[in-house]
């Protein structure tokens, strides 16, 4: 992990130096930089997840139709994927690559904000460019709050309590917002009941923000800032890619997304018909 | 279908439990924020070891906890009739962490400064807190031992300040605010209080008022206490420099020696030679020349881990503890490694050299080393050969 964490710490410390010894600004710029570098991967992952969710109704139909013939089901699913130019692994790979990078980012912030002798000792030798470590230890104060400490809600002064509550609230709200905007609304199955897997995803959408809120209460304020900036960057990225759906947050904006659904339904029907009647359609991507 | 739904729910629940654990592991589990400390106390001298949940007094002869005795010299017994030992455990009621050596207040009382809970007074003959709730320090953390001078206690805080308090009732006298934490014990020389800070400064203060007489940028964070010798202060920094500082109406760096890495602690001094290590595992021995430093021997890499503790000087060797779990004996004239002993944990706390005397019944000098590992909290070695003599475990 040091192979990722140490360069990150070096960049974070360098940013701190050039940004007027402002740790919050350094965390913000650093998070945005990493997000920017990760853009191709997250874009690919977002695209895949959208494509997958669009294919869900069709996959369900195929599952129903070939529930007693696993081999046939697999080949029909592959046909469907080819038809839409979708690679099932294309969503996983970016996630796998991103995971260590985000953990590294997270750890870099923890290490750089060394709060006690053991942590500062851990920081030694991690800064790879000679001279950059002259600013160590980094100033970990932010409007009177210690960035290395969790928010002391109630225990500290009024300012600490207010800022602490605001930070935790922002973590919860931005996590929820990012989830809602980028996750398709639950679809109903043939019986008119919510799809079980979609319900599961939606319940994750409730639990995840609360979980991150708990992290914000337990971990250092610096990490909360990272969560907030990272969430906001994720939301901005989703909007830029046209993958954010405001209707998930503002239901009154909801028009019937019938056209898209109908288009997919039609294609599925065609594929199903062709596969049972004769040769399969030619894939779009060769 | 029903089974599958329950299976999915089970998997979701499992994921929700596992995810926070995974994320928590990313930030690391609870790690001790500081290393422990060793000091000598009493007559005959005993070893006081403070680390995390305990302060224990050990006999330097065999490393066993010292039994508590009453006025007649009989061993005190607990409610079950077992002998009582000199030990304070925070598991027995006071939720504090102890990393600093207790400070003798008078013949029978010790002042114990906890990492995050405050000040405690201990009745030495019974090893009991006189004020189990402690005198609060406002939730601030203390990582360096305070200095007690007469009636005044100077406490350096991790929370960017130094506070002078009455030594009797602990009421605050003055406070110095700095822009970073203070991790070294202040030093009082000729009526001037000197204190270093992570904010790169050496402060000279009026000890009665806390007024800053002057401050000097040392070019890097300072975690070491300055050493006073022949009218000058000497201190190493994170700016990879070891400085000689002229003190007077103002402070001035008059000589500097470039080190290979951060210098964490104060040097050991003998016959005008400074011995210290850096966090890269290098050992230095320098003599002060005329406006410059001369190497008594070139820097030697003696460890793969950080050297944080001040080296210990025996007759022929420099004993070095390091973070890579080694205690190393280095020849004072050659710089060659004479002996090396693997420890169960990092050796970061300052070590003790105890010479034989009529009071302690030791047959030869011993080096006492502490680690952060409970299987080898304190170990004694023969000072000359490095032979292991005893170990205190939890």
Short mmCIF file of C-alpha atoms in Angstrom, two decimals, chain A residues 53-267:
data_model
loop_
_atom_site.label_atom_id
_atom_site.label_comp_id
_atom_site.label_asym_id
_atom_site.label_seq_id
_atom_site.Cartn_x
_atom_site.Cartn_y
_atom_site.Cartn_z
CA UNK A 53 -29.58 -1.28 -15.08
CA UNK A 54 -31.18 -0.66 -18.47
CA UNK A 55 -30.67 -4.28 -19.36
CA UNK A 56 -32.17 -5.57 -16.11
CA UNK A 57 -35.79 -5.93 -17.35
CA UNK A 58 -34.60 -7.85 -20.36
CA UNK A 59 -32.35 -10.09 -18.30
CA UNK A 60 -35.27 -10.83 -16.01
CA UNK A 61 -37.40 -11.86 -18.95
CA UNK A 62 -34.68 -14.13 -20.24
CA UNK A 63 -34.31 -15.67 -16.79
CA UNK A 64 -38.04 -16.35 -16.68
CA UNK A 65 -38.07 -17.78 -20.14
CA UNK A 66 -35.05 -20.06 -19.75
CA UNK A 67 -35.30 -20.85 -16.07
CA UNK A 68 -34.96 -24.58 -16.78
CA UNK A 69 -32.14 -24.30 -19.29
CA UNK A 70 -29.06 -22.69 -17.78
CA UNK A 71 -26.90 -23.15 -20.86
CA UNK A 72 -29.41 -21.51 -23.11
CA UNK A 73 -29.90 -18.71 -20.61
CA UNK A 74 -26.16 -18.01 -20.54
CA UNK A 75 -25.89 -17.91 -24.32
CA UNK A 76 -28.95 -15.65 -24.61
CA UNK A 77 -27.54 -13.29 -22.00
CA UNK A 78 -24.29 -13.08 -23.95
CA UNK A 79 -26.26 -12.34 -27.09
CA UNK A 80 -28.07 -9.54 -25.28
CA UNK A 81 -24.79 -8.10 -24.03
CA UNK A 82 -23.35 -8.19 -27.55
CA UNK A 83 -26.45 -6.57 -28.93
CA UNK A 84 -25.93 -3.58 -26.62
CA UNK A 85 -22.13 -3.61 -26.87
CA UNK A 86 -21.95 -4.27 -23.14
CA UNK A 87 -19.09 -6.08 -21.43
CA UNK A 88 -20.15 -7.44 -18.01
CA UNK A 89 -16.58 -7.11 -16.69
CA UNK A 90 -16.23 -3.49 -17.75
CA UNK A 91 -18.00 -2.34 -14.57
CA UNK A 92 -15.86 -4.39 -12.19
CA UNK A 93 -12.40 -3.55 -13.45
CA UNK A 94 -12.55 0.20 -12.80
CA UNK A 95 -13.93 -0.52 -9.32
CA UNK A 96 -11.09 -2.92 -8.58
CA UNK A 97 -8.50 -0.38 -9.73
CA UNK A 98 -10.17 2.51 -7.89
CA UNK A 99 -10.43 0.77 -4.55
CA UNK A 100 -6.73 0.82 -3.57
CA UNK A 101 -6.41 4.37 -4.88
CA UNK A 102 -9.23 5.67 -2.70
CA UNK A 103 -7.92 3.76 0.30
CA UNK A 104 -4.51 5.29 -0.45
CA UNK A 105 -6.01 8.77 -0.61
CA UNK A 106 -7.76 8.17 2.66
CA UNK A 107 -4.59 6.88 4.33
CA UNK A 108 -2.49 9.74 2.93
CA UNK A 109 -4.75 12.26 4.66
CA UNK A 110 -4.60 10.32 7.93
CA UNK A 111 -0.79 10.08 7.77
CA UNK A 112 -0.18 13.66 6.68
CA UNK A 113 -2.33 14.98 9.53
CA UNK A 114 -0.11 13.28 12.11
CA UNK A 115 -1.62 14.11 15.48
CA UNK A 116 0.64 12.32 17.92
CA UNK A 117 4.27 11.15 18.16
CA UNK A 118 3.56 7.67 16.82
CA UNK A 119 1.77 9.05 13.76
CA UNK A 120 4.48 11.63 13.11
CA UNK A 121 7.09 8.89 13.37
CA UNK A 122 5.05 6.91 10.83
CA UNK A 123 5.24 9.88 8.49
CA UNK A 124 9.04 9.91 8.49
CA UNK A 125 10.52 8.51 5.31
CA UNK A 126 7.22 8.71 3.45
CA UNK A 127 7.83 12.06 1.78
CA UNK A 128 9.68 11.18 -1.38
CA UNK A 129 10.91 14.58 -2.59
CA UNK A 130 13.78 16.01 -0.53
CA UNK A 131 12.95 19.34 1.04
CA UNK A 132 9.16 18.96 0.88
CA UNK A 133 9.18 17.67 4.45
CA UNK A 134 10.58 20.97 5.75
CA UNK A 135 6.98 22.08 6.48
CA UNK A 136 6.27 19.06 8.69
CA UNK A 137 4.16 18.94 10.80
CA UNK A 138 1.36 20.30 8.71
CA UNK A 139 -0.88 22.84 10.40
CA UNK A 140 -3.95 20.82 11.23
CA UNK A 141 -6.15 23.65 12.43
CA UNK A 142 -9.28 24.75 10.58
CA UNK A 143 -11.29 27.68 11.98
CA UNK A 144 -10.16 26.72 15.43
CA UNK A 145 -10.85 23.00 14.99
CA UNK A 146 -8.23 20.29 15.01
CA UNK A 147 -8.48 18.43 11.68
CA UNK A 148 -6.93 15.34 13.22
CA UNK A 149 -9.68 14.97 15.82
CA UNK A 150 -13.28 13.85 15.41
CA UNK A 151 -15.80 16.68 15.89
CA UNK A 152 -16.36 17.27 19.62
CA UNK A 153 -20.09 17.83 19.39
CA UNK A 154 -21.36 19.06 22.72
CA UNK A 155 -18.01 18.60 24.47
CA UNK A 156 -16.24 21.55 22.86
CA UNK A 157 -17.34 25.15 22.50
CA UNK A 158 -20.27 26.45 20.47
CA UNK A 159 -18.18 26.83 17.32
CA UNK A 160 -16.92 23.26 17.56
CA UNK A 161 -20.44 21.95 18.07
CA UNK A 162 -21.94 23.98 15.21
CA UNK A 163 -19.15 23.16 12.73
CA UNK A 164 -19.11 19.54 13.89
CA UNK A 165 -22.86 19.13 13.30
CA UNK A 166 -22.61 20.94 9.95
CA UNK A 167 -19.79 18.68 8.75
CA UNK A 168 -21.57 15.48 9.76
CA UNK A 169 -24.79 16.74 8.14
CA UNK A 170 -22.94 17.63 4.95
CA UNK A 171 -21.34 14.18 4.81
CA UNK A 172 -24.75 12.51 5.20
CA UNK A 173 -26.52 14.80 2.71
CA UNK A 174 -23.84 14.67 -0.01
CA UNK A 175 -23.51 10.88 0.30
CA UNK A 176 -27.28 10.52 -0.01
CA UNK A 177 -27.43 12.99 -2.87
CA UNK A 178 -24.68 11.27 -4.81
CA UNK A 179 -26.32 7.89 -4.33
CA UNK A 180 -29.78 9.11 -5.28
CA UNK A 181 -28.65 11.05 -8.34
CA UNK A 182 -26.56 8.25 -9.77
CA UNK A 183 -28.72 5.23 -8.93
CA UNK A 184 -31.69 4.51 -11.17
CA UNK A 185 -35.13 4.58 -9.55
CA UNK A 186 -36.45 1.13 -8.57
CA UNK A 187 -38.43 -0.62 -11.25
CA UNK A 188 -41.46 -2.78 -10.67
CA UNK A 189 -41.66 -6.34 -11.85
CA UNK A 190 -44.43 -7.99 -13.79
CA UNK A 191 -46.58 -8.32 -10.64
CA UNK A 192 -46.36 -4.60 -10.01
CA UNK A 193 -44.20 -5.16 -6.94
CA UNK A 194 -40.80 -3.52 -6.46
CA UNK A 195 -37.96 -5.61 -7.76
CA UNK A 196 -36.19 -7.24 -4.73
CA UNK A 197 -32.67 -6.37 -5.89
CA UNK A 198 -33.72 -2.78 -6.57
CA UNK A 199 -35.23 -2.59 -3.07
CA UNK A 200 -31.96 -3.80 -1.68
CA UNK A 201 -30.10 -1.08 -3.57
CA UNK A 202 -32.54 1.52 -2.28
CA UNK A 203 -32.09 0.39 1.32
CA UNK A 204 -28.35 0.72 0.79
CA UNK A 205 -29.11 4.28 -0.23
CA UNK A 206 -30.54 4.92 3.21
CA UNK A 207 -27.96 3.03 5.20
CA UNK A 208 -24.84 4.27 3.39
CA UNK A 209 -25.31 7.97 4.23
CA UNK A 210 -25.99 7.07 7.87
CA UNK A 211 -22.91 4.90 7.92
CA UNK A 212 -20.78 7.68 6.49
CA UNK A 213 -22.33 10.04 9.04
CA UNK A 214 -21.17 7.65 11.73
CA UNK A 215 -17.67 7.67 10.19
CA UNK A 216 -17.70 11.47 10.16
CA UNK A 217 -18.50 11.43 13.87
CA UNK A 218 -15.80 8.88 14.64
CA UNK A 219 -12.92 9.82 12.32
CA UNK A 220 -10.98 13.04 11.99
CA UNK A 221 -12.52 16.21 10.58
CA UNK A 222 -9.98 16.04 7.72
CA UNK A 223 -11.58 12.82 6.56
CA UNK A 224 -15.04 14.42 6.69
CA UNK A 225 -13.77 17.15 4.38
CA UNK A 226 -12.48 14.48 2.05
CA UNK A 227 -15.87 12.70 2.09
CA UNK A 228 -17.73 15.92 1.29
CA UNK A 229 -15.41 17.04 -1.52
CA UNK A 230 -15.30 13.55 -2.95
CA UNK A 231 -19.11 13.29 -2.94
CA UNK A 232 -19.54 16.72 -4.52
CA UNK A 233 -16.96 15.85 -7.18
CA UNK A 234 -18.83 12.59 -7.84
CA UNK A 235 -22.11 14.49 -8.25
CA UNK A 236 -20.50 17.05 -10.57
CA UNK A 237 -18.96 14.25 -12.61
CA UNK A 238 -22.32 12.48 -12.92
CA UNK A 239 -23.95 15.71 -14.17
CA UNK A 240 -21.16 16.33 -16.67
CA UNK A 241 -21.57 12.82 -18.02
CA UNK A 242 -25.34 13.19 -18.14
CA UNK A 243 -25.68 10.30 -15.70
CA UNK A 244 -27.32 12.21 -12.88
CA UNK A 245 -31.09 11.97 -12.71
CA UNK A 246 -32.61 14.87 -10.80
CA UNK A 247 -35.99 13.12 -10.86
CA UNK A 248 -34.66 10.67 -8.28
CA UNK A 249 -34.33 13.55 -5.83
CA UNK A 250 -37.17 15.78 -7.03
CA UNK A 251 -40.08 13.41 -7.76
CA UNK A 252 -42.35 16.20 -9.05
CA UNK A 253 -40.02 16.48 -12.06
CA UNK A 254 -40.76 12.89 -12.97
CA UNK A 255 -42.12 12.38 -16.50
CA UNK A 256 -42.89 8.84 -17.62
CA UNK A 257 -39.66 7.36 -18.91
CA UNK A 258 -41.81 5.21 -21.15
CA UNK A 259 -39.98 5.83 -24.37
CA UNK A 260 -36.71 4.37 -23.23
CA UNK A 261 -38.41 1.48 -21.51
CA UNK A 262 -40.51 0.74 -24.54
CA UNK A 263 -37.46 0.78 -26.74
CA UNK A 264 -35.73 -1.78 -24.54
CA UNK A 265 -38.86 -3.87 -24.17
CA UNK A 266 -39.19 -3.97 -27.93
CA UNK A 267 -35.63 -5.07 -28.45
#
